Amino acid sequence: MPTETKPAETATPLSTATVDPAKRITPAQSLEQYTGDPNFMTSLARGLAVIQAFSQQTRQMTISQLSVKTGLSRAAVRRCLYTLTKLGFAGAEDGQRYSLRPKMLTLSHTYTSSNNLSSAAQPILERMSAQLRESFSVATLDGDDIVYIARTTVNRMMSVDLHIGSRLPAYCTSMGRVLMAFQAPEDVERYLSRVILTPLTPRTVSSTEKLRMLLRNVRRNGYAVCDQEFEVGLRSLAVPVFSPAGKVVATVNLSGNAPRMPVMDMQTRYLPYLRAAANELSVFLR
């Protein structure tokens, strides 16, 4: 069994590195690959890009700010906001700074209520949280990010307020590493060739070769431990959820305070619970 890691060193989290603007691909640029496709609804795609531009850090934005963030023209952003406002999904109290409206929740509810895995996961996580008094999550892979589809929180440990629909980078999270490790080898290599390893803390993995080794270990061990790579003081453990065909479609995760939850304790006490939950979820995929 792996030995416990050394106690966390006292360190101040590094600020998120800024990606070179010249290398950043805007939502508008990502839509260029569909140019010439007669069945592709560009207007719908632009509207979705505007919706996804809002976040916890940018809850209100002007047309100009949205234009910069999405790469869409001001005219295109204005039309998207006009439509979203008319339908009740967005609005601007002062006529300038737009924000999303509660009606947007109906979209997420439609997904969670119609997705077997999401609807099945929530009561399982709630049962574990009630029994163990810890926070658990289930996530799937979307591009290079993980997306939370179920979550329970006992004690908030992170500076980021995570909820269903939240996205985090795969490379520095235990759930992301589980989901990436069980991809086809060629998909893993494509990911490693494009991923930008932004240092979020002094412990964040810094080289693609090291990340490749970590992913091999995850696949061999059947679980991933991420020790303060996403946020100082946060330690997490994740296991895969397999479909009947043997494909990993989701991951179950435990997150806790690093000083309170040693790695050895996570592996010996909590790993069996996570694996049992993953097996239970797999049943709903049959």
Tab-separated table of N, CA and C in Angstrom, residues 156-278:
chain	number	residue	atom	x	y	z
A	156	ARG	N	-17.531	23.317	3.968
A	156	ARG	CA	-16.883	23.941	2.820
A	156	ARG	C	-15.396	24.095	3.090
A	157	MET	N	-14.572	23.543	2.191
A	157	MET	CA	-13.122	23.557	2.387
A	157	MET	C	-12.400	24.365	1.327
A	158	MET	N	-13.090	24.667	0.222
A	158	MET	CA	-12.435	25.313	-0.898
A	158	MET	C	-12.855	26.767	-0.994
A	159	SER	N	-11.972	27.575	-1.561
A	159	SER	CA	-12.309	28.981	-1.783
A	159	SER	C	-13.328	29.106	-2.901
A	160	VAL	N	-13.351	28.098	-3.804
A	160	VAL	CA	-14.308	28.089	-4.910
A	160	VAL	C	-15.575	27.381	-4.450
A	161	ASP	N	-16.718	27.989	-4.712
A	161	ASP	CA	-17.997	27.393	-4.345
A	161	ASP	C	-18.430	26.435	-5.451
A	162	LEU	N	-18.230	25.142	-5.224
A	162	LEU	CA	-18.545	24.145	-6.240
A	162	LEU	C	-19.985	23.679	-6.105
A	163	HIS	N	-20.601	23.397	-7.242
A	163	HIS	CA	-21.981	22.951	-7.279
A	163	HIS	C	-22.187	22.145	-8.555
A	164	ILE	N	-23.370	21.571	-8.730
A	164	ILE	CA	-23.667	20.830	-9.944
A	164	ILE	C	-23.521	21.760	-11.146
A	165	GLY	N	-22.732	21.338	-12.104
A	165	GLY	CA	-22.446	22.165	-13.272
A	165	GLY	C	-21.099	22.849	-13.223
A	166	SER	N	-20.457	22.863	-12.048
A	166	SER	CA	-19.129	23.480	-11.938
A	166	SER	C	-18.113	22.705	-12.759
A	167	ARG	N	-17.133	23.427	-13.297
A	167	ARG	CA	-16.086	22.822	-14.119
A	167	ARG	C	-14.722	23.079	-13.478
A	168	LEU	N	-13.861	22.055	-13.509
A	168	LEU	CA	-12.501	22.182	-13.015
A	168	LEU	C	-11.561	21.507	-14.014
A	169	PRO	N	-10.305	21.948	-14.074
A	169	PRO	CA	-9.351	21.313	-15.000
A	169	PRO	C	-9.069	19.878	-14.590
A	170	ALA	N	-8.900	19.014	-15.568
A	170	ALA	CA	-8.688	17.592	-15.288
A	170	ALA	C	-7.297	17.304	-14.737
A	171	TYR	N	-6.288	18.060	-15.162
A	171	TYR	CA	-4.907	17.677	-14.873
A	171	TYR	C	-4.542	17.753	-13.399
A	172	CYS	N	-5.216	18.597	-12.604
A	172	CYS	CA	-4.813	18.799	-11.206
A	172	CYS	C	-5.903	18.416	-10.220
A	173	THR	N	-6.834	17.557	-10.638
A	173	THR	CA	-7.897	17.084	-9.756
A	173	THR	C	-7.923	15.562	-9.778
A	174	SER	N	-8.272	14.964	-8.659
A	174	SER	CA	-8.302	13.499	-8.604
A	174	SER	C	-9.343	12.934	-9.560
A	175	MET	N	-10.509	13.572	-9.655
A	175	MET	CA	-11.547	13.098	-10.571
A	175	MET	C	-11.094	13.223	-12.016
A	176	GLY	N	-10.423	14.321	-12.336
A	176	GLY	CA	-9.932	14.508	-13.698
A	176	GLY	C	-8.906	13.461	-14.083
A	177	ARG	N	-8.042	13.121	-13.155
A	177	ARG	CA	-7.010	12.129	-13.464
A	177	ARG	C	-7.597	10.738	-13.649
A	178	VAL	N	-8.632	10.416	-12.871
A	178	VAL	CA	-9.298	9.135	-13.076
A	178	VAL	C	-9.935	9.088	-14.460
A	179	LEU	N	-10.641	10.135	-14.814
A	179	LEU	CA	-11.336	10.164	-16.101
A	179	LEU	C	-10.370	10.171	-17.273
A	180	MET	N	-9.220	10.839	-17.130
A	180	MET	CA	-8.234	10.865	-18.199
A	180	MET	C	-7.451	9.561	-18.274
A	181	ALA	N	-7.133	8.968	-17.127
A	181	ALA	CA	-6.281	7.780	-17.098
A	181	ALA	C	-6.908	6.604	-17.821
A	182	PHE	N	-8.240	6.537	-17.818
A	182	PHE	CA	-8.914	5.397	-18.422
A	182	PHE	C	-9.392	5.677	-19.848
A	183	GLN	N	-8.921	6.775	-20.435
A	183	GLN	CA	-9.193	7.031	-21.844
A	183	GLN	C	-8.290	6.158	-22.708
A	184	ALA	N	-8.611	6.069	-23.987
A	184	ALA	CA	-7.751	5.331	-24.911
A	184	ALA	C	-6.373	5.982	-24.935
A	185	PRO	N	-5.300	5.203	-25.087
A	185	PRO	CA	-3.936	5.748	-25.062
A	185	PRO	C	-3.731	6.909	-26.033
A	186	GLU	N	-4.312	6.818	-27.229
A	186	GLU	CA	-4.131	7.899	-28.197
A	186	GLU	C	-4.830	9.172	-27.747
A	187	ASP	N	-5.961	9.034	-27.043
A	187	ASP	CA	-6.666	10.210	-26.524
A	187	ASP	C	-5.871	10.859	-25.396
A	188	VAL	N	-5.241	10.026	-24.576
A	188	VAL	CA	-4.401	10.547	-23.496
A	188	VAL	C	-3.233	11.335	-24.073
A	189	GLU	N	-2.602	10.812	-25.119
A	189	GLU	CA	-1.460	11.492	-25.719
A	189	GLU	C	-1.880	12.810	-26.371
A	190	ARG	N	-3.047	12.831	-27.001
A	190	ARG	CA	-3.535	14.079	-27.585
A	190	ARG	C	-3.782	15.118	-26.491
A	191	TYR	N	-4.319	14.659	-25.381
A	191	TYR	CA	-4.557	15.558	-24.247
A	191	TYR	C	-3.243	16.120	-23.717
A	192	LEU	N	-2.261	15.241	-23.530
A	192	LEU	CA	-0.963	15.675	-23.004
A	192	LEU	C	-0.261	16.643	-23.946
A	193	SER	N	-0.522	16.528	-25.237
A	193	SER	CA	0.135	17.397	-26.205
A	193	SER	C	-0.443	18.813	-26.206
A	194	ARG	N	-1.674	18.969	-25.696
A	194	ARG	CA	-2.302	20.288	-25.740
A	194	ARG	C	-2.528	20.929	-24.370
A	195	VAL	N	-2.452	20.133	-23.298
A	195	VAL	CA	-2.775	20.674	-21.982
A	195	VAL	C	-1.750	21.713	-21.543
A	196	ILE	N	-2.241	22.780	-20.943
A	196	ILE	CA	-1.383	23.823	-20.368
A	196	ILE	C	-1.412	23.647	-18.858
A	197	LEU	N	-0.292	23.263	-18.265
A	197	LEU	CA	-0.233	22.944	-16.847
A	197	LEU	C	-0.070	24.217	-16.022
A	198	THR	N	-1.149	24.932	-15.877
A	198	THR	CA	-1.138	26.173	-15.106
A	198	THR	C	-0.890	25.854	-13.631
A	199	PRO	N	0.139	26.461	-13.001
A	199	PRO	CA	0.436	26.161	-11.595
A	199	PRO	C	-0.547	26.865	-10.658
A	200	LEU	N	-1.452	26.105	-10.062
A	200	LEU	CA	-2.430	26.679	-9.145
A	200	LEU	C	-1.912	26.738	-7.711
A	201	THR	N	-0.995	25.824	-7.371
A	201	THR	CA	-0.328	25.828	-6.066
A	201	THR	C	1.113	25.375	-6.285
A	202	PRO	N	1.972	25.475	-5.262
A	202	PRO	CA	3.349	24.987	-5.428
A	202	PRO	C	3.432	23.490	-5.704
A	203	ARG	N	2.350	22.740	-5.442
A	203	ARG	CA	2.356	21.298	-5.629
A	203	ARG	C	1.791	20.855	-6.985
A	204	THR	N	1.246	21.761	-7.747
A	204	THR	CA	0.620	21.393	-9.013
A	204	THR	C	1.624	20.726	-9.955
A	205	VAL	N	1.200	19.639	-10.580
A	205	VAL	CA	2.072	18.937	-11.528
A	205	VAL	C	2.578	19.924	-12.575
A	206	SER	N	3.879	19.847	-12.880
A	206	SER	CA	4.494	20.885	-13.707
A	206	SER	C	5.007	20.401	-15.058
A	207	SER	N	4.977	19.090	-15.296
A	207	SER	CA	5.481	18.591	-16.575
A	207	SER	C	4.561	17.514	-17.120
A	208	THR	N	4.466	17.450	-18.448
A	208	THR	CA	3.601	16.455	-19.074
A	208	THR	C	4.133	15.038	-18.833
A	209	GLU	N	5.443	14.895	-18.712
A	209	GLU	CA	6.010	13.571	-18.462
A	209	GLU	C	5.596	13.069	-17.082
A	210	LYS	N	5.609	13.954	-16.096
A	210	LYS	CA	5.188	13.557	-14.754
A	210	LYS	C	3.693	13.248	-14.739
A	211	LEU	N	2.923	14.047	-15.462
A	211	LEU	CA	1.481	13.805	-15.528
A	211	LEU	C	1.203	12.465	-16.205
A	212	ARG	N	1.959	12.149	-17.250
A	212	ARG	CA	1.807	10.864	-17.926
A	212	ARG	C	2.064	9.705	-16.952
A	213	MET	N	3.093	9.844	-16.122
A	213	MET	CA	3.419	8.820	-15.135
A	213	MET	C	2.300	8.700	-14.097
A	214	LEU	N	1.768	9.837	-13.655
A	214	LEU	CA	0.686	9.829	-12.671
A	214	LEU	C	-0.557	9.147	-13.226
A	215	LEU	N	-0.857	9.392	-14.494
A	215	LEU	CA	-2.026	8.771	-15.108
A	215	LEU	C	-1.837	7.256	-15.234
A	216	ARG	N	-0.619	6.818	-15.528
A	216	ARG	CA	-0.350	5.374	-15.581
A	216	ARG	C	-0.569	4.744	-14.211
A	217	ASN	N	-0.127	5.437	-13.156
A	217	ASN	CA	-0.302	4.924	-11.795
A	217	ASN	C	-1.779	4.845	-11.421
A	218	VAL	N	-2.547	5.834	-11.849
A	218	VAL	CA	-3.979	5.837	-11.557
A	218	VAL	C	-4.653	4.635	-12.212
A	219	ARG	N	-4.312	4.391	-13.444
A	219	ARG	CA	-4.910	3.259	-14.166
A	219	ARG	C	-4.519	1.935	-13.518
A	220	ARG	N	-3.277	1.841	-13.055
A	220	ARG	CA	-2.805	0.613	-12.427
A	220	ARG	C	-3.437	0.401	-11.041
A	221	ASN	N	-3.539	1.473	-10.253
A	221	ASN	CA	-4.057	1.369	-8.886
A	221	ASN	C	-5.580	1.356	-8.820
A	222	GLY	N	-6.230	1.949	-9.823
A	222	GLY	CA	-7.682	2.003	-9.804
A	222	GLY	C	-8.244	3.151	-9.000
A	223	TYR	N	-7.412	4.114	-8.632
A	223	TYR	CA	-7.881	5.307	-7.923
A	223	TYR	C	-6.825	6.405	-8.048
A	224	ALA	N	-7.233	7.620	-7.719
A	224	ALA	CA	-6.299	8.759	-7.779
A	224	ALA	C	-6.380	9.552	-6.491
A	225	VAL	N	-5.234	9.975	-6.010
A	225	VAL	CA	-5.143	10.900	-4.879
A	225	VAL	C	-4.513	12.180	-5.386
A	226	CYS	N	-5.145	13.287	-5.094
A	226	CYS	CA	-4.596	14.585	-5.489
A	226	CYS	C	-4.340	15.386	-4.219
A	227	ASP	N	-3.077	15.671	-3.955
A	227	ASP	CA	-2.671	16.275	-2.695
A	227	ASP	C	-2.319	17.755	-2.870
A	228	GLN	N	-3.294	18.616	-2.664
A	228	GLN	CA	-3.103	20.067	-2.652
A	228	GLN	C	-2.551	20.631	-3.967
A	229	GLU	N	-2.958	20.045	-5.062
A	229	GLU	CA	-2.523	20.545	-6.371
A	229	GLU	C	-3.491	21.568	-6.941
A	230	PHE	N	-4.761	21.454	-6.578
A	230	PHE	CA	-5.733	22.436	-7.043
A	230	PHE	C	-5.836	23.608	-6.070
A	231	GLU	N	-5.752	23.307	-4.781
A	231	GLU	CA	-5.821	24.343	-3.757
A	231	GLU	C	-5.065	23.872	-2.527
A	232	VAL	N	-4.258	24.751	-1.943
A	232	VAL	CA	-3.495	24.403	-0.750
A	232	VAL	C	-4.468	24.063	0.383
A	233	GLY	N	-4.209	22.931	1.030
A	233	GLY	CA	-5.064	22.495	2.132
A	233	GLY	C	-6.152	21.529	1.723
A	234	LEU	N	-6.302	21.289	0.407
A	234	LEU	CA	-7.354	20.396	-0.082
A	234	LEU	C	-6.737	19.099	-0.597
A	235	ARG	N	-7.242	17.983	-0.092
A	235	ARG	CA	-6.782	16.668	-0.520
A	235	ARG	C	-8.001	15.876	-0.988
A	236	SER	N	-7.854	15.116	-2.065
A	236	SER	CA	-9.017	14.403	-2.604
A	236	SER	C	-8.642	13.011	-3.098
A	237	LEU	N	-9.665	12.151	-3.130
A	237	LEU	CA	-9.522	10.773	-3.556
A	237	LEU	C	-10.667	10.454	-4.511
A	238	ALA	N	-10.390	9.785	-5.629
A	238	ALA	CA	-11.428	9.493	-6.616
A	238	ALA	C	-11.254	8.099	-7.188
A	239	VAL	N	-12.387	7.477	-7.554
A	239	VAL	CA	-12.382	6.149	-8.179
A	239	VAL	C	-13.269	6.195	-9.419
A	240	PRO	N	-13.063	5.273	-10.365
A	240	PRO	CA	-13.848	5.274	-11.598
A	240	PRO	C	-15.202	4.585	-11.448
A	241	VAL	N	-16.134	5.023	-12.284
A	241	VAL	CA	-17.436	4.367	-12.429
A	241	VAL	C	-17.456	3.760	-13.828
A	242	PHE	N	-17.598	2.442	-13.906
A	242	PHE	CA	-17.539	1.742	-15.186
A	242	PHE	C	-18.927	1.479	-15.751
A	243	SER	N	-19.036	1.572	-17.070
A	243	SER	CA	-20.255	1.182	-17.763
A	243	SER	C	-20.220	-0.326	-17.979
A	244	PRO	N	-21.350	-0.947	-18.376
A	244	PRO	CA	-21.357	-2.397	-18.635
A	244	PRO	C	-20.334	-2.817	-19.689
A	245	ALA	N	-19.991	-1.891	-20.590
A	245	ALA	CA	-19.013	-2.201	-21.640
A	245	ALA	C	-17.580	-2.058	-21.159
A	246	GLY	N	-17.402	-1.673	-19.890
A	246	GLY	CA	-16.061	-1.534	-19.344
A	246	GLY	C	-15.442	-0.166	-19.532
A	247	LYS	N	-16.229	0.801	-19.982
A	247	LYS	CA	-15.721	2.157	-20.178
A	247	LYS	C	-15.983	3.004	-18.938
A	248	VAL	N	-15.012	3.818	-18.567
A	248	VAL	CA	-15.193	4.724	-17.439
A	248	VAL	C	-16.006	5.931	-17.894
A	249	VAL	N	-17.169	6.111	-17.310
A	249	VAL	CA	-18.080	7.180	-17.726
A	249	VAL	C	-18.211	8.272	-16.679
A	250	ALA	N	-17.735	8.002	-15.457
A	250	ALA	CA	-17.841	8.995	-14.388
A	250	ALA	C	-16.850	8.641	-13.294
A	251	THR	N	-16.818	9.444	-12.261
A	251	THR	CA	-15.924	9.203	-11.139
A	251	THR	C	-16.576	9.685	-9.854
A	252	VAL	N	-16.312	8.960	-8.755
A	252	VAL	CA	-16.805	9.338	-7.432
A	252	VAL	C	-15.629	9.853	-6.619
A	253	ASN	N	-15.853	10.920	-5.880
A	253	ASN	CA	-14.752	11.624	-5.231
A	253	ASN	C	-15.068	11.960	-3.778
A	254	LEU	N	-14.039	11.927	-2.953
A	254	LEU	CA	-14.076	12.417	-1.572
A	254	LEU	C	-13.069	13.547	-1.469
A	255	SER	N	-13.464	14.658	-0.892
A	255	SER	CA	-12.525	15.765	-0.685
A	255	SER	C	-12.530	16.151	0.785
A	256	GLY	N	-11.341	16.487	1.285
A	256	GLY	CA	-11.227	16.823	2.697
A	256	GLY	C	-10.057	17.739	2.974
A	257	ASN	N	-10.009	18.221	4.199
A	257	ASN	CA	-8.946	19.108	4.653
A	257	ASN	C	-7.670	18.299	4.855
A	258	ALA	N	-6.584	18.710	4.220
A	258	ALA	CA	-5.352	17.926	4.220
A	258	ALA	C	-4.804	17.622	5.615
A	259	PRO	N	-4.685	18.604	6.516
A	259	PRO	CA	-4.154	18.284	7.849
A	259	PRO	C	-5.038	17.308	8.622
A	260	ARG	N	-6.343	17.349	8.365
A	260	ARG	CA	-7.278	16.483	9.095
A	260	ARG	C	-7.399	15.107	8.477
A	261	MET	N	-7.075	14.971	7.195
A	261	MET	CA	-7.297	13.724	6.471
A	261	MET	C	-6.010	13.260	5.794
A	262	PRO	N	-5.168	12.498	6.501
A	262	PRO	CA	-3.931	11.982	5.901
A	262	PRO	C	-4.230	11.057	4.725
A	263	VAL	N	-3.272	10.952	3.821
A	263	VAL	CA	-3.440	10.106	2.641
A	263	VAL	C	-3.695	8.660	3.047
A	264	MET	N	-2.950	8.165	4.032
A	264	MET	CA	-3.127	6.785	4.475
A	264	MET	C	-4.543	6.552	4.971
A	265	ASP	N	-5.093	7.514	5.683
A	265	ASP	CA	-6.450	7.393	6.208
A	265	ASP	C	-7.462	7.352	5.069
A	266	MET	N	-7.220	8.161	4.037
A	266	MET	CA	-8.114	8.162	2.877
A	266	MET	C	-8.123	6.792	2.209
A	267	GLN	N	-6.941	6.212	2.072
A	267	GLN	CA	-6.818	4.943	1.361
A	267	GLN	C	-7.388	3.771	2.158
A	268	THR	N	-7.204	3.778	3.457
A	268	THR	CA	-7.645	2.639	4.263
A	268	THR	C	-9.089	2.757	4.718
A	269	ARG	N	-9.519	3.957	5.067
A	269	ARG	CA	-10.864	4.124	5.613
A	269	ARG	C	-11.917	4.420	4.550
A	270	TYR	N	-11.596	5.324	3.600
A	270	TYR	CA	-12.626	5.828	2.699
A	270	TYR	C	-12.663	5.159	1.323
A	271	LEU	N	-11.538	4.603	0.884
A	271	LEU	CA	-11.503	3.989	-0.443
A	271	LEU	C	-12.559	2.886	-0.624
A	272	PRO	N	-12.778	2.017	0.357
A	272	PRO	CA	-13.823	0.996	0.192
A	272	PRO	C	-15.216	1.590	-0.004
A	273	TYR	N	-15.526	2.688	0.682
A	273	TYR	CA	-16.829	3.331	0.518
A	273	TYR	C	-16.995	3.896	-0.897
A	274	LEU	N	-15.925	4.524	-1.402
A	274	LEU	CA	-15.993	5.088	-2.745
A	274	LEU	C	-16.171	3.989	-3.789
A	275	ARG	N	-15.455	2.898	-3.636
A	275	ARG	CA	-15.571	1.808	-4.602
A	275	ARG	C	-16.965	1.168	-4.544
A	276	ALA	N	-17.527	1.059	-3.349
A	276	ALA	CA	-18.876	0.505	-3.222
A	276	ALA	C	-19.886	1.425	-3.895
A	277	ALA	N	-19.713	2.739	-3.736
A	277	ALA	CA	-20.614	3.703	-4.374
A	277	ALA	C	-20.485	3.643	-5.891
A	278	ALA	N	-19.247	3.493	-6.378
A	278	ALA	CA	-19.021	3.402	-7.823
A	278	ALA	C	-19.672	2.146	-8.396
